[in-house]
């Protein structure tokens, strides 16, 4: 099924839930319409002109008939014919112009809404993305934005021009013969009532199809990705999945056939009703005409006008549902635009002082934000959001990494090491206490300043599905070819990449799948080396490396860390031993800190970790 059809139903369905639309929504829609005020005005003028032209032709045709029946002069008939021809040309021209205007307004609105949503979503905190479903978000950007646009270009304008045509046609018919007009309109309910019922039936059918479509596309996007496909191969039931898919697709086919039939019955009924009305006009008109109460031209004009009455009527019969659904789209777009980013830049930002930068945590307490603070129920595809606040993950964490120092964080899994790492680049904000970079609270820095100062490599270093070159240049767009090869060399990747047929222009597969885990990690390390940040955070950055390549990369890292401040979360003793300071974390608290020797001498938690975790360490296999 067409995406647009999908949307319209999807939205019609929501509209039927009968949510009242606030004044605010309408006002904001006005705000988005304002830049298009001029084309909109022109469009309305064009619509009225078109309606007038549409009514003029039947009236003129009636005049021609009268001229013939009364035996008027030749040139009268010819003049009328010429006017009819000119009107037809004008109608074509205006129609073209109006379509151009409405397309421009509509597409312009799509552009405005899309860029607004993209820009806004891009600024949302990481917490938002950890909760929302990408599919739901993308559909918000695509379907709802298009749906919102329909409120303007299709529906509203359609309603306006149809209404104008309808009223004008009706008015002219009444002036010709109010009796015949009224009688012809008796058939109206016969036409409108089934139309509404049919519309509801169609909406129900298509809503069901939309649900099946959505389920199928979820199934496809989930399964047709490298990790998903791997999972299916390892644990999946391909036969069952195929059967399920086929059942849904089959149901969509059945619905498609039913829809086509319902639609056809509807159109046939419509044609019949208007044919009956036409018969009525001819019969009654002829009767009046024979009695001399009406001239022949009036009968012809009425008949022609009647045929123009039903098209706008059909359109208006379903207008309410369409307008409501377009409004729902607007609301859904606004809903996203209204999400306040939990982590935002201050209007006035400060800079990190030049030179080496120290890192300072002072009494930091932190809990991951609850769902209702960071996301939308509709994007998580749940009915209501979890309002439970998370437990504190960090309690009164304080430490100070002086400029150039290396601080190692150790502790069992879940102790809060990665959380500490995420607070530095402001992926989250602390609940109390402060995090400082070069003596400045990170909340006072601009995001670009933080990006320029900090570099981070995580365990699952993410790469975009682009070329190796593009992935590297993300860190420093102005880097030269030599810079790239230099960092690749230092990350022990140059040899591998030289051997690839496309070299730097090799596409990294989806989620970096074509590279092994270790290679991927070395590429993210190369990216860090290229960025040359003054503060480096390594969160298990070498976890995917085997001991040989780790030794090699470690060398590169040591080189890269020289003179820089580093926060290192490592599981290898060799890395930890060299740190200037070691913090031992347990359940979100710093339980011990000192150098390797000091801590060993204390014979506490560190010694325990040392004997259980580091000393018996097996080198991790390459993924
Ligand atoms: N995005 C998140 N939302 C909620 N809780 C989280 C999130 N990430 C981690 N946690 C929780 O925070 C605690 C500390 O996690 P983390 O800092 O990742 O530990 P570590 O890196 O030391 O293994 C864990 O209990 C974990 O479940
Ligand atoms: Mg971690």
XYZ file of C-alpha atoms and ligand atoms in Angstrom:
651
model
C 0.000 0.000 0.000
C 1.061 3.539 -0.700
C 2.770 5.299 2.142
C 0.402 8.214 1.836
C -2.621 5.994 2.040
C -1.109 4.320 5.023
C -0.674 7.629 6.718
C -4.006 9.032 5.959
C -5.659 6.020 7.508
C -3.328 5.784 10.330
C -4.179 9.365 11.070
C -7.836 9.113 10.325
C -7.840 6.453 12.968
C -6.206 8.732 15.464
C -8.512 11.560 14.553
C -11.465 9.388 15.318
C -10.291 9.106 18.860
C -11.782 12.563 19.027
C -8.965 14.458 20.594
C -9.911 18.127 20.639
C -7.419 20.387 19.004
C -6.092 23.151 21.089
C -6.021 26.734 19.976
C -2.286 26.519 20.388
C -1.955 23.865 17.712
C -3.928 25.984 15.290
C -1.885 29.026 16.175
C 1.368 27.184 15.618
C 0.101 25.880 12.302
C -0.519 29.498 11.445
C 3.070 30.189 12.373
C 4.280 27.627 9.859
C 1.885 28.986 7.235
C 2.960 32.586 7.672
C 6.052 32.452 5.438
C 3.737 31.142 2.722
C 1.105 33.844 3.188
C 1.574 35.378 -0.253
C 1.272 32.187 -2.307
C -1.637 31.153 -0.054
C -3.505 34.375 -0.804
C -2.828 33.998 -4.508
C -4.023 30.437 -4.277
C -7.323 31.451 -2.712
C -7.863 34.113 -5.374
C -7.081 31.508 -8.018
C -9.563 29.063 -6.473
C -12.382 31.601 -6.553
C -11.527 32.527 -10.147
C -11.586 28.876 -11.145
C -14.962 28.395 -9.490
C -16.375 31.388 -11.352
C -15.023 30.088 -14.650
C -16.515 26.687 -13.942
C -19.973 28.161 -13.437
C -19.757 30.552 -16.391
C -19.451 27.887 -19.088
C -22.775 26.076 -18.404
C -24.560 29.415 -18.255
C -23.074 30.401 -21.620
C -24.012 27.021 -23.059
C -27.597 27.763 -22.032
C -27.362 31.074 -23.873
C -26.224 29.285 -27.012
C -29.235 26.979 -26.846
C -31.523 29.964 -26.402
C -29.887 31.756 -29.343
C -30.535 28.688 -31.485
C -34.121 28.155 -30.371
C -35.020 31.837 -30.764
C -33.258 32.043 -34.150
C -30.799 34.787 -33.221
C -28.115 36.130 -35.548
C -25.117 34.031 -36.554
C -22.527 36.207 -34.906
C -24.241 35.886 -31.488
C -23.697 32.132 -31.494
C -20.143 32.517 -32.741
C -19.330 35.152 -30.117
C -20.657 32.868 -27.359
C -18.667 29.934 -28.695
C -15.497 32.032 -28.740
C -16.090 33.157 -25.162
C -16.590 29.524 -24.113
C -13.311 28.615 -25.816
C -11.453 31.467 -24.132
C -12.899 30.482 -20.746
C -11.723 26.916 -21.291
C -8.207 28.163 -22.020
C -8.305 30.431 -18.982
C -9.520 27.582 -16.819
C -6.603 25.446 -17.994
C -4.120 28.222 -17.334
C -5.462 29.081 -13.899
C -5.657 25.414 -13.011
C -1.986 25.018 -13.841
C -1.027 28.108 -11.902
C -3.047 27.032 -8.892
C -1.570 23.557 -8.884
C 1.881 25.075 -9.016
C 1.046 27.322 -6.082
C -0.374 24.542 -3.952
C 2.569 22.270 -4.737
C 4.970 25.027 -3.783
C 3.171 25.751 -0.540
C 2.913 22.078 0.329
C 6.482 21.132 -0.515
C 7.759 24.289 1.156
C 5.923 23.316 4.284
C 7.410 19.822 4.169
C 10.835 21.376 3.910
C 10.233 23.691 6.874
C 8.827 20.974 9.114
C 11.422 18.395 8.165
C 14.385 20.628 8.795
C 12.848 21.802 12.063
C 12.311 18.245 13.293
C 15.710 17.003 12.108
C 17.486 19.896 13.727
C 15.597 19.426 16.950
C 15.985 15.663 17.166
C 19.672 15.956 16.488
C 19.993 18.047 19.612
C 18.209 15.564 21.837
C 20.315 13.932 24.532
C 21.593 10.395 24.209
C 19.038 9.289 26.786
C 16.323 10.089 24.256
C 17.864 7.800 21.661
C 18.403 4.996 24.121
C 14.644 4.883 24.626
C 12.959 5.740 21.347
C 12.491 3.379 18.445
C 14.326 4.602 15.402
C 11.518 3.459 13.122
C 8.977 5.528 15.016
C 11.227 8.546 14.868
C 11.922 8.226 11.172
C 8.241 7.826 10.453
C 7.637 11.011 12.410
C 10.075 12.762 10.111
C 8.602 11.289 6.955
C 4.949 10.356 7.270
C 3.736 12.873 9.785
C 5.486 15.742 8.134
C 3.850 14.855 4.837
C 0.539 14.375 6.616
C 0.840 17.802 8.158
C 1.530 19.330 4.784
C -1.691 17.803 3.475
C -3.586 19.971 5.919
C -2.548 22.907 3.841
C -2.061 22.075 0.245
C -4.570 19.308 -0.300
C -7.244 19.404 2.303
C -7.627 23.033 3.234
C -7.254 24.274 -0.289
C -9.475 21.457 -1.525
C -12.113 22.406 0.987
C -11.888 26.072 0.083
C -12.106 25.630 -3.671
C -14.771 22.925 -3.418
C -16.833 25.021 -1.078
C -16.584 28.047 -3.358
C -17.521 25.954 -6.403
C -20.400 24.354 -4.552
C -21.897 27.585 -3.245
C -21.501 29.405 -6.527
C -22.983 26.570 -8.568
C -25.831 26.235 -6.123
C -26.526 29.982 -6.164
C -26.618 30.098 -9.950
C -28.894 27.050 -10.110
C -31.311 28.638 -7.629
C -31.511 31.815 -9.689
C -32.297 29.792 -12.794
C -34.982 27.679 -11.156
C -35.243 27.234 -7.421
C -37.939 24.562 -7.787
C -35.847 22.256 -9.920
C -32.756 22.876 -7.793
C -34.594 21.922 -4.614
C -36.025 18.774 -6.165
C -32.650 17.768 -7.515
C -31.242 18.202 -4.044
C -33.786 15.815 -2.572
C -31.528 13.111 -3.909
C -28.621 14.519 -1.952
C -29.091 12.531 1.263
C -29.474 9.375 -0.813
C -25.994 10.140 -1.974
C -24.257 11.561 1.089
C -25.410 9.033 3.686
C -24.045 5.908 1.981
C -20.924 7.890 1.122
C -20.186 8.422 4.769
C -20.866 4.829 5.697
C -18.733 3.623 2.852
C -15.965 5.966 3.913
C -15.963 4.522 7.415
C -15.898 1.009 6.062
C -12.956 1.838 3.825
C -11.119 3.497 6.683
C -11.583 0.417 8.846
C -10.275 -1.871 6.139
C -7.301 0.277 5.376
C -6.491 0.755 9.024
C -6.201 -2.983 9.347
C -4.000 -3.094 6.261
C -1.860 -0.326 7.717
C -1.342 -2.282 10.917
C -0.244 -5.310 8.908
C 2.039 -3.157 6.788
C 3.650 -1.650 9.843
C 4.195 -5.068 11.388
C 5.748 -6.327 8.158
C 8.102 -3.413 7.848
C 9.167 -3.755 11.479
C 9.844 -7.421 10.860
C 11.879 -6.561 7.780
C 13.955 -3.774 9.290
C 14.688 -5.908 12.330
C 15.616 -9.035 10.418
C 17.326 -7.503 7.397
C 20.297 -6.021 9.162
C 23.581 -7.785 9.715
C 23.084 -8.372 13.471
C 19.406 -9.322 13.011
C 20.140 -11.710 10.180
C 22.914 -13.282 12.236
C 20.517 -13.790 15.115
C 17.968 -15.443 12.830
C 20.651 -17.739 11.451
C 21.770 -18.732 14.910
C 18.488 -18.945 16.823
C 15.683 -18.024 14.464
C 12.883 -20.046 12.941
C 13.018 -18.941 9.310
C 10.059 -21.119 8.293
C 7.826 -19.723 10.960
C 8.917 -16.175 10.209
C 8.203 -16.657 6.509
C 4.806 -18.144 7.253
C 3.920 -15.243 9.505
C 5.064 -12.775 6.893
C 3.117 -14.549 4.158
C -0.024 -14.565 6.301
C 0.180 -10.844 6.820
C 0.968 -10.133 3.188
C -1.969 -12.358 2.200
C -4.310 -10.456 4.457
C -3.122 -7.198 2.902
C -3.962 -8.629 -0.523
C -7.454 -9.633 0.603
C -8.022 -6.196 2.023
C -6.763 -4.642 -1.208
C -9.334 -6.614 -3.204
C -12.134 -5.766 -0.776
C -11.167 -2.095 -0.830
C -11.184 -1.992 -4.604
C -14.637 -3.591 -4.687
C -16.114 -1.307 -2.028
C -14.699 1.669 -3.864
C -16.134 0.537 -7.150
C -19.590 -0.072 -5.707
C -19.406 3.358 -4.181
C -18.468 5.050 -7.469
C -21.170 3.157 -9.344
C -23.805 4.189 -6.808
C -22.591 7.732 -7.123
C -22.830 7.777 -10.885
C -26.300 6.311 -10.650
C -27.562 8.915 -8.217
C -26.243 11.763 -10.316
C -27.748 10.192 -13.443
C -31.105 10.038 -11.656
C -30.812 13.676 -10.635
C -29.968 14.525 -14.228
C -33.079 12.686 -15.444
C -35.078 14.668 -12.938
C -33.690 17.957 -14.233
C -34.421 17.031 -17.850
C -37.897 15.728 -17.055
C -38.947 18.540 -14.772
C -37.122 21.196 -16.795
C -38.697 19.923 -20.001
C -42.112 19.990 -18.339
C -41.671 23.627 -17.211
C -40.148 24.535 -20.540
C -43.080 23.108 -22.503
C -45.427 25.143 -20.324
C -43.346 28.196 -21.189
C -42.178 28.798 -17.613
C -38.519 28.118 -18.460
C -36.523 28.448 -21.652
C -34.590 25.563 -23.193
C -31.222 27.196 -22.432
C -32.035 27.231 -18.708
C -32.692 23.482 -18.762
C -29.360 22.808 -20.454
C -27.519 25.128 -18.060
C -29.130 23.435 -15.041
C -28.200 19.985 -16.298
C -24.595 21.014 -16.890
C -24.343 22.733 -13.529
C -25.745 19.698 -11.759
C -22.945 17.518 -13.082
C -20.508 19.970 -11.530
C -22.213 19.829 -8.172
C -21.412 16.260 -7.275
C -17.633 16.279 -7.483
C -17.189 18.963 -4.793
C -19.863 17.246 -2.739
C -17.959 13.967 -2.756
C -14.788 15.734 -1.768
C -16.457 17.638 1.042
C -18.175 14.545 2.410
C -14.825 13.141 3.484
C -13.157 16.461 4.217
C -13.784 16.407 7.933
C -11.918 13.171 8.493
C -9.080 14.318 6.281
C -8.701 17.640 8.014
C -8.749 15.988 11.398
C -6.069 13.548 10.344
C -3.922 16.334 8.972
C -4.271 18.146 12.268
C -3.227 15.017 14.110
C -0.099 14.938 11.979
C 0.659 18.482 12.951
C 0.223 17.638 16.590
C 2.518 14.663 16.269
C 5.179 16.821 14.695
C 4.767 19.518 17.326
C 4.973 16.879 20.013
C 8.501 16.109 18.882
C 9.417 19.760 18.478
C 8.160 20.424 21.996
C 10.443 17.896 23.638
C 12.835 19.897 25.718
C 16.374 18.610 25.426
C 17.378 17.606 28.935
C 20.948 18.610 28.236
C 21.103 21.989 26.562
C 23.665 24.633 25.871
C 23.484 27.854 27.865
C 22.950 31.066 25.917
C 26.244 32.397 27.233
C 29.028 29.845 27.128
C 32.599 29.914 28.387
C 35.785 28.555 26.897
C 38.275 26.053 28.240
C 41.550 27.864 29.038
C 44.405 27.139 26.627
C 47.044 24.586 27.516
C 46.715 21.220 29.196
C 43.323 20.605 30.770
C 42.569 19.017 34.108
C 39.420 17.059 34.919
C 37.640 17.430 38.218
C 34.617 15.647 39.662
C 33.258 17.202 42.853
C 30.662 15.315 44.918
C 28.945 14.023 41.825
C 25.648 12.250 42.384
C 23.788 10.941 39.380
C 20.795 8.830 38.418
C 19.779 8.006 34.850
C 16.727 10.110 34.001
C 13.297 8.482 34.006
C 11.594 7.845 30.685
C 9.010 10.608 30.997
C 11.778 13.172 31.233
C 13.527 12.209 28.042
C 11.132 10.705 25.549
C 7.626 10.325 24.208
C 5.348 7.374 24.769
C 4.461 7.326 21.087
C 8.097 7.100 20.061
C 8.860 4.305 22.461
C 5.757 2.567 21.222
C 4.435 2.089 24.717
C 1.152 3.299 26.148
C 2.543 5.305 29.028
C 6.020 6.282 29.988
C 7.847 4.986 32.951
C 7.911 7.781 35.511
C 10.003 5.928 38.010
C 13.215 7.755 38.662
C 16.251 5.554 38.416
C 18.319 4.700 41.463
C 21.393 6.821 42.040
C 24.164 5.267 40.000
C 26.921 7.513 41.326
C 27.204 8.737 44.920
C 29.445 11.648 45.891
C 32.131 10.836 43.378
C 35.104 13.184 43.661
C 38.487 13.068 41.995
C 40.906 15.364 40.298
C 42.967 14.450 37.256
C 45.596 17.158 36.970
C 46.601 18.328 33.500
C 48.600 15.580 31.841
C 47.733 12.926 34.405
C 46.275 9.539 33.665
C 43.496 8.350 35.921
C 42.391 4.734 35.732
C 38.926 3.643 36.813
C 38.582 0.079 37.991
C 35.727 -1.837 39.518
C 33.406 -4.664 38.749
C 30.903 -4.475 35.948
C 28.036 -2.134 36.753
C 30.085 -0.125 39.250
C 29.551 3.104 37.333
C 32.751 3.510 35.313
C 31.100 4.149 31.950
C 28.640 6.473 33.635
C 31.512 8.638 34.857
C 32.926 8.648 31.338
C 29.577 9.786 29.914
C 29.220 12.719 32.269
C 32.361 14.390 30.931
C 31.128 15.032 27.370
C 27.687 15.918 28.853
C 25.905 12.942 27.388
C 24.075 13.342 30.697
C 24.117 16.064 33.329
C 24.873 15.447 36.987
C 22.066 15.710 39.541
C 24.278 17.362 42.102
C 27.937 18.240 42.356
C 29.920 19.297 39.340
C 32.138 18.107 36.520
C 34.840 20.522 35.432
C 37.107 20.651 32.437
C 40.082 22.977 32.862
C 38.352 24.438 35.904
C 35.128 25.262 33.999
C 31.865 23.475 34.733
C 30.975 21.470 31.620
C 27.470 22.940 31.801
C 28.978 26.358 31.061
C 30.780 25.158 27.938
C 29.403 25.038 24.436
C 29.006 21.612 22.883
C 31.521 22.462 20.201
C 34.042 23.444 22.870
C 33.487 20.133 24.637
C 33.878 18.262 21.353
C 37.093 20.092 20.604
C 38.550 19.381 24.045
C 37.461 15.809 24.649
C 37.920 12.606 22.738
C 36.381 9.295 23.664
C 36.740 5.731 22.480
C 34.233 3.217 23.714
C 34.077 -0.531 23.716
C 31.648 -0.642 20.810
C 33.161 2.170 18.820
C 30.499 3.129 16.341
C 31.217 3.778 12.683
C 28.833 5.230 10.140
C 28.002 3.211 7.064
C 30.273 5.378 4.966
C 33.834 5.162 3.737
C 36.801 4.798 6.046
C 37.889 8.258 4.979
C 34.557 9.841 5.895
C 34.526 8.079 9.244
C 37.950 9.456 10.035
C 37.257 12.961 8.769
C 34.338 13.211 11.165
C 36.937 13.971 13.828
C 38.746 16.622 11.833
C 37.233 17.583 8.464
C 40.282 19.574 7.381
C 42.756 16.697 7.852
C 45.037 15.965 4.896
C 45.664 12.617 3.233
C 49.004 12.434 5.040
C 47.320 13.042 8.386
C 44.969 10.150 7.685
C 47.719 7.708 6.801
C 49.740 8.875 9.782
C 46.990 8.051 12.279
C 46.159 4.801 10.511
C 49.795 3.895 10.744
C 49.831 4.639 14.438
C 46.673 2.619 14.993
C 48.382 -0.281 13.147
C 45.780 -0.221 10.402
C 47.671 1.281 7.479
C 48.797 -2.090 6.124
C 45.301 -3.531 6.108
C 43.730 -0.497 4.491
C 46.452 -0.273 1.833
C 45.656 -3.847 0.902
C 41.969 -3.072 0.312
C 41.149 -2.402 -3.353
C 39.437 0.874 -2.524
C 41.819 1.881 0.224
C 40.509 4.800 2.229
C 37.362 4.820 0.133
C 36.302 1.372 1.281
C 32.777 1.384 2.616
C 32.522 0.307 6.202
C 29.524 -2.053 6.307
C 26.421 -1.331 8.287
C 27.552 -0.797 11.884
C 31.086 -1.536 10.761
C 30.258 -5.154 10.164
C 32.760 -5.796 7.462
C 35.586 -5.017 9.816
C 36.426 -7.351 12.640
C 35.771 -6.057 16.138
C 39.452 -5.360 16.640
C 39.852 -3.536 13.344
C 36.804 -1.475 14.058
C 38.204 -0.516 17.410
C 41.543 0.427 15.929
C 39.732 2.627 13.430
C 37.986 4.459 16.244
C 41.355 4.861 17.919
C 42.753 6.296 14.682
C 39.833 8.709 14.673
C 40.735 9.771 18.195
C 44.367 10.249 17.235
C 43.244 12.443 14.363
C 41.101 14.595 16.619
C 44.045 15.234 18.978
C 41.860 16.167 21.923
C 43.407 17.568 25.071
C 41.472 15.139 27.244
C 41.107 11.504 26.270
C 38.584 9.031 27.627
C 39.092 5.384 26.872
C 36.207 3.190 27.959
C 37.514 -0.342 27.545
C 38.909 0.853 24.262
C 41.066 -2.186 23.808
C 38.530 -4.746 24.940
C 38.126 -6.275 21.494
C 41.802 -6.609 20.769
C 43.823 -9.767 21.133
C 46.985 -9.449 23.150
C 49.273 -8.985 20.132
C 47.299 -6.226 18.529
C 46.560 -4.775 21.918
C 50.239 -4.415 22.605
C 50.617 -2.656 19.272
C 47.686 -0.361 19.814
C 48.701 0.250 23.378
C 51.962 1.615 22.075
C 50.032 3.953 19.799
C 47.784 4.974 22.612
C 50.634 5.650 25.002
C 52.130 7.818 22.298
C 48.800 9.580 21.806
C 48.265 10.092 25.496
C 51.566 11.827 26.009
C 51.049 15.234 27.540
C 47.293 14.734 27.587
C 44.933 14.177 30.435
C 43.405 10.729 30.281
C 40.580 8.892 31.971
C 41.057 5.237 31.276
C 38.688 2.425 31.986
C 40.678 -0.686 31.390
C 40.609 -4.310 32.206
C 44.308 -4.880 31.666
C 46.725 -4.630 34.470
C 49.496 -3.237 32.289
C 47.440 -0.161 31.466
C 46.299 0.373 35.003
C 49.693 -0.015 36.568
C 51.036 2.980 34.649
C 48.260 5.334 35.779
C 49.114 8.266 38.028
C 45.992 7.625 40.025
C 43.705 4.652 40.287
C 40.102 5.002 41.478
C 38.429 1.872 42.695
C 34.673 2.087 42.222
C 32.085 -0.020 43.865
C 28.314 0.460 43.463
C 28.801 4.049 42.360
C 31.219 5.081 45.099
C 34.943 5.630 45.059
C 36.050 3.174 47.705
C 39.811 3.489 47.257
C 42.212 5.670 45.369
C 45.954 5.923 44.977
C 48.764 4.538 42.835
C 49.120 0.868 42.040
C 51.724 0.338 44.733
C 49.876 2.336 47.346
C 46.692 0.447 46.706
C 48.380 -2.928 46.766
C 49.951 -2.019 50.053
C 46.512 -1.261 51.507
C 45.496 -4.805 50.803
C 41.870 -3.775 50.231
C 39.384 -3.980 47.375
C 42.035 -3.205 44.775
C 44.173 -6.095 45.911
C 41.113 -8.292 45.681
C 40.368 -7.129 42.140
C 44.001 -7.484 41.312
C 44.131 -11.094 42.288
C 40.718 -12.140 40.959
C 40.455 -10.087 37.807
C 43.730 -8.815 36.473
C 46.257 -11.411 37.507
C 44.420 -14.387 36.044
C 43.459 -12.475 32.980
C 43.258 -14.412 29.758
C 43.835 -12.433 26.612
C 40.492 -11.808 24.945
C 40.007 -13.501 21.617
C 39.636 -11.345 18.570
C 35.987 -11.023 17.622
N 21.244 4.200 29.931
C 21.062 3.726 31.177
N 19.878 3.878 31.784
C 19.674 3.420 33.025
N 20.595 2.787 33.754
C 21.808 2.594 33.216
C 22.107 3.052 31.892
N 23.385 2.732 31.618
C 23.862 2.096 32.709
N 22.925 2.017 33.677
C 23.092 1.426 35.014
O 24.067 2.170 35.711
C 24.903 1.333 36.475
C 26.367 1.622 36.125
O 26.586 1.257 34.802
P 27.955 1.528 34.055
O 28.412 2.887 34.394
O 27.732 1.226 32.626
O 28.882 0.428 34.727
P 30.340 -0.032 34.329
O 30.786 0.744 33.142
O 31.143 0.221 35.551
O 30.246 -1.483 34.052
C 24.493 -0.088 36.176
O 23.694 -0.516 37.265
C 23.644 0.015 34.933
O 22.610 -0.905 34.945
Mg 31.189 0.098 31.174
